[in-house]
Amino acid sequence: MRIAFSANNPWPFTNQANFTKPSSQCTTMTNKEILNRLYQVILPYKGKLIISMLTMVVFSALTSAQAWILKPVIDDIFVNKDSSVLALLPFAIILIFLFKAIAYYVYTFLLQFVGQSIIRDMRTRLFTHINTQPLSFFHEYPTGNLISRIISDVSQIQNAVSNALVSSLRDFFQMIFLLALVFYLNWKLAMFAFIILPIAIFPIVTLGRRFRKLSTRTQEETANVSDRLYENITGNRIVKAFCREDYEDKRFGFQIDRLFSVTIKDARLRSLQHPIMEFIGGLAIALIIWLGGKEVIAGSATPGTFFSFLGALIAAYEPVKALSKINPIIQRGLASANRVFTLMDIEPKITDKEGAISLPPFTRDIVFQDICFSYDNEDQVIHNLNLTVPRGEALAIVGSSGGGKTTLTNLIPRFLDIDSGSIAIDGKDIRDVTLASLRQQIAIVTQQTILFNDTVYNNIVYGDLEASAEDVRNAASAAFALDFVEKLPKGFDTIIGEGGARLSGGERQRISIARAILKNAPILILDEATSALDTESEREVQKALENLMKNKTTFVIAHRLSTIVNCDRIIVVKGGRIVEEGTHEELLARKGEYELLYNMQFK
Ligand code: ADP
Ligand code: MG
């Protein structure tokens, strides 16, 4: 069954290649490396795992006892009609089943416990790990891909560890015990089982490799589906505005068909594996009945021995079949573990240097000396830029789009690190101080307000978790947000929706300004904080910003004249360089870049 969609060009409008996501960044580890890493993950639960494995051994031994007991049942009760055995055997059977039930409960529960603990640990570690990554990491890994790794891949690992890895141990023990019983009952017939066994194991091994490859692809395609979902859901307004529902449906359909086609390949292999195993089992049973039946008829074996033998052999085949079922799960787990560990191995590029000191409160100046920066080590975005900003200055950064204004301000809190030169606060290179102490002194308000789906109060208090309710109220008031917050259905306790979806643009901005006011950091970065707003809300936000800027050292990236004229100094950034600097009047008088901008943007 070929999937027509991927065979023909499914996409009449554009080149199909536009929809193929770059396959996710995944180096391949060897099985040994992966198992080693998994071992580290499991290590804290070693005790529970050992108890679970021991009870599993008990469980397996009792399963053999179940088969063995058929012998006295048939020989002593049904053939010899021995009533003393009849009095004892039912109790023995009850005991066997009782202990088996207890053993099952203990090992299953412990396994689940360990499995869920692994999920919790890995997800927590991944979450923390992702939070240590710099901005560039998030440019590289799409949101859906990351979510998919934390949710889906981690589940696959848990599945492999708690179901497969350990039940394969149980099945292994069970097989050993049952084969021992088979040998004890009739070693000649048992030899036969040893010829069948390798034949039965062969398909498991050969199919294993295919499963592994398919699993990696399945997880990659799942990640792509989750990327599409994420972008479609968060970008739904634009989808609607451009009437691109059909386009998105097709694009999603294309992606989901890719996932479907790898999943189907996997399903086909798995559907094939089971009947092959069953058929081999059937062959074995037919031969055993033929060989064993001859012995019983000839009188060299009792019927009890024969049924017990057959029971044990059929029971021994169950674990072999189970192993074949578990194989794809293990392969999937290994593929997912590879993806998860690859992600975990990405060293955060921007970290505290060894011996980093805490940055003392800002008092003097911020000095950019000869700084260069590029995103990809090729196209330089900031060129040998020099700038000194004394404490208390409000510096406006203007320039046409793409000039490097945002990039320049992202360098101050070290969201990105410069390639050469230095940025120093009070003479201390920002790479020599701790990230926490640096960022503690910087507040940021950007054009895209980032608010959380939480209450107004919690969004503001995010700026300083130790602040009192009164502080939060004062901050809201200084940000001119108090009026509208109090009119909300539940005031400060109103949940504002994802990204503040239930507020207007100006309201969102004032909440984010209140948050920055509460943080009360001496250095302030305003990146086009008012440019997304209409004139009415801009005026309100402007007043809020003036309160925020009081006694602060501020970098203001602005598109509006009203924001710029109040600044102490203006720099014009073009192509990653400062091309002009001065006050509004000085720059206008020069009749250069600034005048051009002024005529285009601000007038
Ligand atoms: P501005 O804020 O002045 O409009 P930016 O600082 O956002 O400009 O961008 C400066 C340059 O850097 C642009 O040419 C842009 O294409 C490039 N750039 C921005 N972000 C990235 C990124 N994450 N990866 C690669 N290049 C980028
Ligand atoms: Mg920008």
Coordinates of N, CA, C and O in Angstrom, one line a residue, residues 420-546:
S420 N 33.5 40.1 19.3 CA 34.7 40.7 19.7 C 34.4 42.1 20.3 O 33.3 42.6 20.1
G421 N 35.4 42.7 20.9 CA 35.2 44.0 21.6 C 34.7 43.7 23.0 O 34.8 42.6 23.5
S422 N 34.1 44.7 23.7 CA 33.6 44.5 25.0 C 32.5 45.4 25.4 O 32.4 46.6 24.8
I423 N 31.6 45.0 26.2 CA 30.6 45.8 26.8 C 30.8 45.8 28.3 O 30.9 44.7 28.9
A424 N 31.0 47.0 28.9 CA 31.3 47.0 30.3 C 30.3 47.9 31.0 O 30.0 49.0 30.5
I425 N 29.9 47.5 32.2 CA 29.0 48.3 33.0 C 29.9 48.7 34.2 O 30.4 47.8 34.9
D426 N 30.1 50.0 34.4 CA 30.9 50.5 35.5 C 32.3 49.9 35.4 O 32.9 49.5 36.4
G427 N 32.8 49.7 34.2 CA 34.1 49.2 34.0 C 34.2 47.7 34.1 O 35.3 47.1 33.9
K428 N 33.1 47.0 34.4 CA 33.2 45.5 34.5 C 32.6 44.9 33.2 O 31.4 45.1 32.9
D429 N 33.4 44.1 32.6 CA 32.9 43.4 31.4 C 31.7 42.5 31.7 O 31.8 41.8 32.7
I430 N 30.6 42.6 30.9 CA 29.4 41.9 31.3 C 29.6 40.4 31.2 O 28.8 39.6 31.8
R431 N 30.7 39.9 30.6 CA 30.9 38.5 30.5 C 31.7 38.0 31.8 O 31.8 36.8 32.0
D432 N 32.1 38.9 32.6 CA 32.8 38.5 33.9 C 31.8 38.5 35.1 O 32.2 38.2 36.2
V433 N 30.6 38.9 34.8 CA 29.6 39.0 36.0 C 28.6 37.9 35.8 O 28.4 37.4 34.7
T434 N 27.9 37.5 36.8 CA 26.9 36.5 36.7 C 25.7 37.0 35.9 O 25.3 38.2 35.9
L435 N 25.1 36.1 35.1 CA 23.9 36.5 34.3 C 22.8 37.0 35.2 O 22.2 38.0 34.8
A436 N 22.6 36.4 36.3 CA 21.5 36.8 37.2 C 21.7 38.2 37.7 O 20.7 39.0 37.6
S437 N 22.9 38.5 38.1 CA 23.1 39.9 38.6 C 23.1 40.9 37.5 O 22.7 42.1 37.8
L438 N 23.5 40.5 36.3 CA 23.4 41.4 35.2 C 21.9 41.7 34.8 O 21.5 42.9 34.8
R439 N 21.2 40.6 34.7 CA 19.8 40.8 34.2 C 18.9 41.4 35.3 O 17.8 42.0 35.0
Q440 N 19.3 41.2 36.5 CA 18.6 41.8 37.6 C 18.5 43.3 37.5 O 17.5 44.0 37.9
Q441 N 19.5 43.9 36.8 CA 19.6 45.4 36.7 C 19.0 45.9 35.4 O 19.1 47.1 35.1
I442 N 18.4 45.0 34.6 CA 17.8 45.4 33.3 C 16.4 45.1 33.2 O 16.0 44.0 33.6
A443 N 15.6 46.1 32.8 CA 14.1 45.8 32.6 C 13.9 46.0 31.1 O 14.5 46.9 30.5
I444 N 13.0 45.3 30.5 CA 12.8 45.3 29.1 C 11.3 45.4 28.8 O 10.5 44.7 29.3
V445 N 10.9 46.4 27.9 CA 9.6 46.4 27.4 C 9.7 46.4 25.8 O 10.4 47.2 25.3
T446 N 9.1 45.4 25.2 CA 9.2 45.3 23.8 C 7.9 45.5 23.1 O 6.9 45.7 23.7
Q447 N 8.0 45.6 21.7 CA 6.8 45.8 20.9 C 5.8 44.6 21.1 O 4.6 44.9 21.4
Q448 N 6.3 43.4 21.0 CA 5.4 42.3 21.3 C 5.4 42.0 22.8 O 6.4 41.5 23.3
T449 N 4.3 42.4 23.4 CA 4.2 42.2 24.8 C 4.1 40.7 25.1 O 3.4 40.0 24.5
I450 N 5.0 40.2 26.0 CA 4.9 38.8 26.4 C 4.2 38.8 27.8 O 4.8 39.2 28.8
L451 N 3.0 38.3 27.8 CA 2.3 38.2 29.1 C 1.9 36.7 29.2 O 1.8 36.0 28.2
F452 N 1.6 36.3 30.4 CA 1.3 34.9 30.6 C -0.2 34.7 30.9 O -0.9 35.6 31.4
N453 N -0.7 33.5 30.6 CA -2.1 33.3 30.8 C -2.3 33.0 32.3 O -2.4 31.9 32.8
D454 N -2.4 34.2 33.0 CA -2.5 34.1 34.4 C -3.3 35.4 34.8 O -3.8 36.1 34.0
T455 N -3.3 35.7 36.1 CA -4.1 36.8 36.5 C -3.2 38.1 36.2 O -2.0 38.0 36.1
V456 N -3.9 39.3 36.2 CA -3.2 40.5 36.1 C -2.2 40.7 37.2 O -1.0 41.0 36.9
Y457 N -2.6 40.3 38.4 CA -1.7 40.5 39.5 C -0.4 39.7 39.3 O 0.7 40.2 39.4
N458 N -0.6 38.4 39.0 CA 0.6 37.5 38.8 C 1.5 38.0 37.6 O 2.7 37.8 37.7
N459 N 0.9 38.6 36.6 CA 1.7 39.1 35.5 C 2.5 40.3 35.9 O 3.7 40.5 35.5
I460 N 2.0 41.1 36.8 CA 2.8 42.3 37.3 C 3.8 41.9 38.3 O 5.0 42.3 38.2
V461 N 3.4 41.0 39.2 CA 4.3 40.6 40.3 C 5.5 39.8 39.8 O 6.5 39.7 40.5
Y462 N 5.4 39.4 38.5 CA 6.5 38.7 37.9 C 7.8 39.5 37.9 O 8.9 39.0 37.9
G463 N 7.6 40.8 37.9 CA 8.7 41.7 38.0 C 9.5 41.7 39.3 O 10.7 42.0 39.3
D464 N 8.8 41.4 40.3 CA 9.5 41.2 41.6 C 8.6 40.4 42.5 O 7.6 40.8 43.1
L465 N 9.0 39.1 42.6 CA 8.1 38.2 43.3 C 8.0 38.5 44.8 O 7.1 38.0 45.5
E466 N 8.9 39.3 45.3 CA 8.8 39.7 46.8 C 7.9 40.9 47.0 O 7.6 41.2 48.2
A467 N 7.4 41.5 46.0 CA 6.6 42.7 46.1 C 5.3 42.5 46.9 O 4.7 41.4 46.8
S468 N 4.8 43.5 47.6 CA 3.6 43.4 48.3 C 2.4 43.7 47.4 O 2.6 44.3 46.3
A469 N 1.2 43.4 47.8 CA 0.0 43.8 47.0 C 0.0 45.3 46.8 O -0.5 45.7 45.7
E470 N 0.4 46.0 47.7 CA 0.4 47.5 47.6 C 1.4 48.0 46.5 O 1.1 48.8 45.7
D471 N 2.6 47.3 46.5 CA 3.6 47.6 45.5 C 3.0 47.4 44.1 O 3.2 48.2 43.2
V472 N 2.3 46.2 44.0 CA 1.8 45.9 42.7 C 0.7 46.9 42.2 O 0.7 47.4 41.1
R473 N -0.1 47.4 43.2 CA -1.1 48.4 42.9 C -0.5 49.7 42.5 O -0.9 50.3 41.5
N474 N 0.6 50.1 43.2 CA 1.3 51.3 42.9 C 1.9 51.2 41.5 O 1.9 52.2 40.7
A475 N 2.5 50.1 41.2 CA 3.1 49.9 39.9 C 2.1 50.0 38.8 O 2.3 50.7 37.8
A476 N 0.9 49.4 39.0 CA -0.2 49.5 38.0 C -0.6 50.9 37.9 O -0.9 51.4 36.8
S477 N -0.7 51.7 39.0 CA -1.1 53.0 38.9 C -0.1 53.9 38.2 O -0.5 54.7 37.3
A478 N 1.2 53.7 38.4 CA 2.3 54.4 37.7 C 2.3 54.1 36.2 O 2.7 54.9 35.4
A479 N 1.8 52.9 35.9 CA 1.7 52.5 34.5 C 0.4 52.9 33.8 O 0.1 52.5 32.7
F480 N -0.4 53.7 34.6 CA -1.7 54.1 34.1 C -2.6 52.9 33.7 O -3.3 52.9 32.8
A481 N -2.4 51.8 34.5 CA -3.2 50.6 34.2 C -4.3 50.4 35.3 O -5.2 49.6 35.0
L482 N -4.2 51.2 36.4 CA -5.1 50.9 37.5 C -6.6 51.1 37.0 O -7.4 50.2 37.4
D483 N -6.9 52.1 36.3 CA -8.3 52.4 35.9 C -8.9 51.2 35.2 O -10.0 50.7 35.5
F484 N -8.2 50.7 34.1 CA -8.8 49.6 33.4 C -8.8 48.3 34.1 O -9.7 47.5 34.0
V485 N -7.7 48.1 34.9 CA -7.7 46.8 35.7 C -8.8 46.8 36.6 O -9.5 45.7 36.8
E486 N -9.2 47.9 37.3 CA -10.3 47.8 38.2 C -11.6 47.6 37.6 O -12.6 47.2 38.2
K487 N -11.7 47.9 36.3 CA -12.9 47.7 35.6 C -13.1 46.3 35.1 O -14.1 45.9 34.6
L488 N -12.0 45.5 35.1 CA -12.1 44.1 34.7 C -13.0 43.3 35.6 O -13.1 43.7 36.8
P489 N -13.6 42.3 35.1 CA -14.6 41.5 35.9 C -14.1 41.2 37.3 O -14.8 41.3 38.3
K490 N -12.9 40.7 37.4 CA -12.4 40.3 38.7 C -11.2 41.2 39.1 O -10.4 40.8 40.0
G491 N -11.0 42.4 38.6 CA -9.9 43.3 38.9 C -8.6 42.6 38.7 O -8.4 42.0 37.6
F492 N -7.7 42.7 39.7 CA -6.4 42.1 39.6 C -6.4 40.6 39.4 O -5.4 40.0 39.0
D493 N -7.5 40.0 39.8 CA -7.6 38.5 39.7 C -8.1 38.0 38.4 O -8.4 36.8 38.3
T494 N -8.3 38.9 37.5 CA -8.8 38.5 36.2 C -7.7 37.7 35.4 O -6.6 38.2 35.3
I495 N -8.1 36.6 34.8 CA -7.1 35.9 34.0 C -7.2 36.5 32.6 O -8.2 36.8 32.0
I496 N -6.0 36.8 32.0 CA -6.0 37.7 30.9 C -5.9 36.9 29.5 O -5.8 37.5 28.5
G497 N -5.9 35.6 29.6 CA -5.8 34.8 28.4 C -4.4 34.6 27.9 O -3.5 35.3 28.3
E498 N -4.2 33.7 26.9 CA -2.9 33.4 26.4 C -2.3 34.7 25.8 O -2.9 35.3 24.9
G499 N -1.1 35.1 26.2 CA -0.4 36.2 25.7 C -1.2 37.5 26.0 O -1.0 38.5 25.3
G500 N -2.1 37.5 26.9 CA -2.9 38.6 27.2 C -4.0 38.9 26.2 O -4.4 40.0 26.0
A501 N -4.5 37.8 25.6 CA -5.4 37.9 24.5 C -6.7 38.7 24.8 O -7.4 39.2 23.9
R502 N -7.1 38.7 26.1 CA -8.3 39.4 26.5 C -8.2 40.9 26.7 O -9.1 41.5 27.2
L503 N -7.0 41.4 26.5 CA -6.8 42.8 26.7 C -6.5 43.5 25.3 O -6.1 42.8 24.4
S504 N -6.6 44.8 25.3 CA -6.3 45.5 24.1 C -4.8 45.7 24.0 O -4.1 45.5 25.0
G505 N -4.2 46.1 22.9 CA -2.8 46.2 22.7 C -2.2 47.2 23.7 O -1.2 47.0 24.4
G506 N -2.9 48.4 23.9 CA -2.4 49.4 24.8 C -2.5 48.9 26.3 O -1.6 49.2 27.1
E507 N -3.5 48.1 26.6 CA -3.7 47.6 28.0 C -2.6 46.6 28.3 O -2.0 46.6 29.3
R508 N -2.3 45.7 27.3 CA -1.3 44.7 27.4 C 0.1 45.5 27.7 O 0.8 45.1 28.6
Q509 N 0.3 46.5 26.9 CA 1.6 47.2 27.0 C 1.7 47.9 28.4 O 2.7 47.8 29.0
R510 N 0.6 48.4 28.9 CA 0.7 49.0 30.2 C 0.9 48.0 31.3 O 1.5 48.3 32.3
I511 N 0.3 46.8 31.2 CA 0.6 45.8 32.2 C 2.1 45.4 32.1 O 2.7 45.2 33.2
S512 N 2.6 45.3 30.9 CA 4.0 44.9 30.9 C 4.9 46.1 31.4 O 6.0 45.8 31.9
I513 N 4.4 47.3 31.2 CA 5.2 48.5 31.8 C 5.1 48.4 33.4 O 6.1 48.6 34.0
A514 N 3.9 48.1 33.9 CA 3.8 47.9 35.3 C 4.7 46.9 35.9 O 5.4 47.1 36.9
R515 N 4.9 45.8 35.1 CA 5.8 44.7 35.5 C 7.2 45.3 35.5 O 8.0 45.0 36.5
A516 N 7.6 46.1 34.5 CA 9.0 46.6 34.5 C 9.1 47.6 35.6 O 10.2 47.7 36.2
I517 N 8.1 48.4 35.9 CA 8.2 49.4 37.0 C 8.5 48.7 38.3 O 9.3 49.1 39.1
L518 N 7.7 47.6 38.5 CA 7.9 46.9 39.7 C 9.3 46.3 39.9 O 9.9 46.3 41.0
K519 N 9.9 45.9 38.8 CA 11.2 45.4 38.8 C 12.2 46.4 39.3 O 13.2 46.1 39.9
N520 N 11.9 47.7 38.9 CA 12.7 48.8 39.3 C 14.2 48.6 39.0 O 15.1 48.8 39.9
A521 N 14.5 48.2 37.8 CA 15.9 48.0 37.4 C 16.5 49.3 36.9 O 15.8 50.1 36.3
P522 N 17.8 49.6 37.2 CA 18.4 50.9 36.8 C 18.6 51.1 35.3 O 18.7 52.2 34.9
I523 N 18.6 50.0 34.6 CA 18.8 50.0 33.1 C 17.6 49.6 32.4 O 17.0 48.5 32.8
L524 N 17.2 50.4 31.4 CA 15.9 50.1 30.8 C 16.0 50.0 29.3 O 16.7 50.8 28.7
I525 N 15.4 49.0 28.7 CA 15.4 48.8 27.3 C 14.0 48.9 26.8 O 13.2 48.1 27.2
L526 N 13.7 49.8 25.9 CA 12.4 49.9 25.3 C 12.5 49.7 23.8 O 13.1 50.6 23.1
D527 N 12.0 48.6 23.4 CA 12.2 48.3 21.9 C 10.9 48.5 21.2 O 10.0 47.6 21.2
E528 N 10.7 49.7 20.7 CA 9.5 50.0 19.9 C 8.3 49.8 20.7 O 7.3 49.2 20.2
A529 N 8.3 50.1 22.0 CA 7.2 49.8 22.9 C 5.9 50.4 22.5 O 4.9 49.9 22.9
T530 N 5.9 51.5 21.8 CA 4.6 52.1 21.4 C 4.3 51.9 19.9 O 3.2 52.3 19.5
S531 N 5.1 51.2 19.2 CA 4.9 51.3 17.7 C 3.7 50.5 17.3 O 3.2 50.7 16.2
A532 N 3.3 49.5 18.1 CA 2.1 48.7 17.7 C 0.8 49.3 18.0 O -0.2 48.7 17.8
L533 N 0.9 50.5 18.6 CA -0.4 51.1 19.2 C -0.9 52.2 18.3 O -0.2 52.9 17.6
D534 N -2.2 52.5 18.5 CA -2.8 53.6 17.8 C -2.5 54.9 18.7 O -2.0 54.8 19.8
T535 N -2.8 56.0 18.1 CA -2.4 57.3 18.8 C -3.0 57.4 20.2 O -2.3 57.9 21.1
E536 N -4.2 57.0 20.3 CA -4.9 57.2 21.6 C -4.2 56.4 22.7 O -3.8 56.9 23.7
S537 N -4.0 55.0 22.4 CA -3.4 54.2 23.4 C -1.9 54.6 23.6 O -1.3 54.5 24.6
E538 N -1.3 55.1 22.5 CA 0.1 55.5 22.5 C 0.3 56.6 23.6 O 1.2 56.5 24.3
R539 N -0.7 57.5 23.6 CA -0.5 58.6 24.5 C -0.5 58.1 26.0 O 0.3 58.5 26.8
E540 N -1.4 57.2 26.3 CA -1.5 56.6 27.6 C -0.2 55.8 27.9 O 0.4 56.0 29.0
V541 N 0.2 55.0 27.0 CA 1.4 54.2 27.2 C 2.6 55.1 27.3 O 3.5 54.9 28.1
Q542 N 2.6 56.2 26.5 CA 3.7 57.2 26.6 C 3.9 57.7 28.0 O 5.0 57.8 28.6
K543 N 2.7 58.1 28.6 CA 2.8 58.6 30.0 C 3.3 57.6 31.0 O 4.1 57.8 31.9
A544 N 2.9 56.3 30.7 CA 3.3 55.2 31.6 C 4.8 55.1 31.4 O 5.6 54.9 32.4
L545 N 5.3 55.2 30.2 CA 6.8 55.0 30.0 C 7.5 56.1 30.6 O 8.6 55.9 31.2
E546 N 7.0 57.3 30.6 CA 7.7 58.4 31.3 C 7.9 58.1 32.8 O 9.0 58.4 33.3

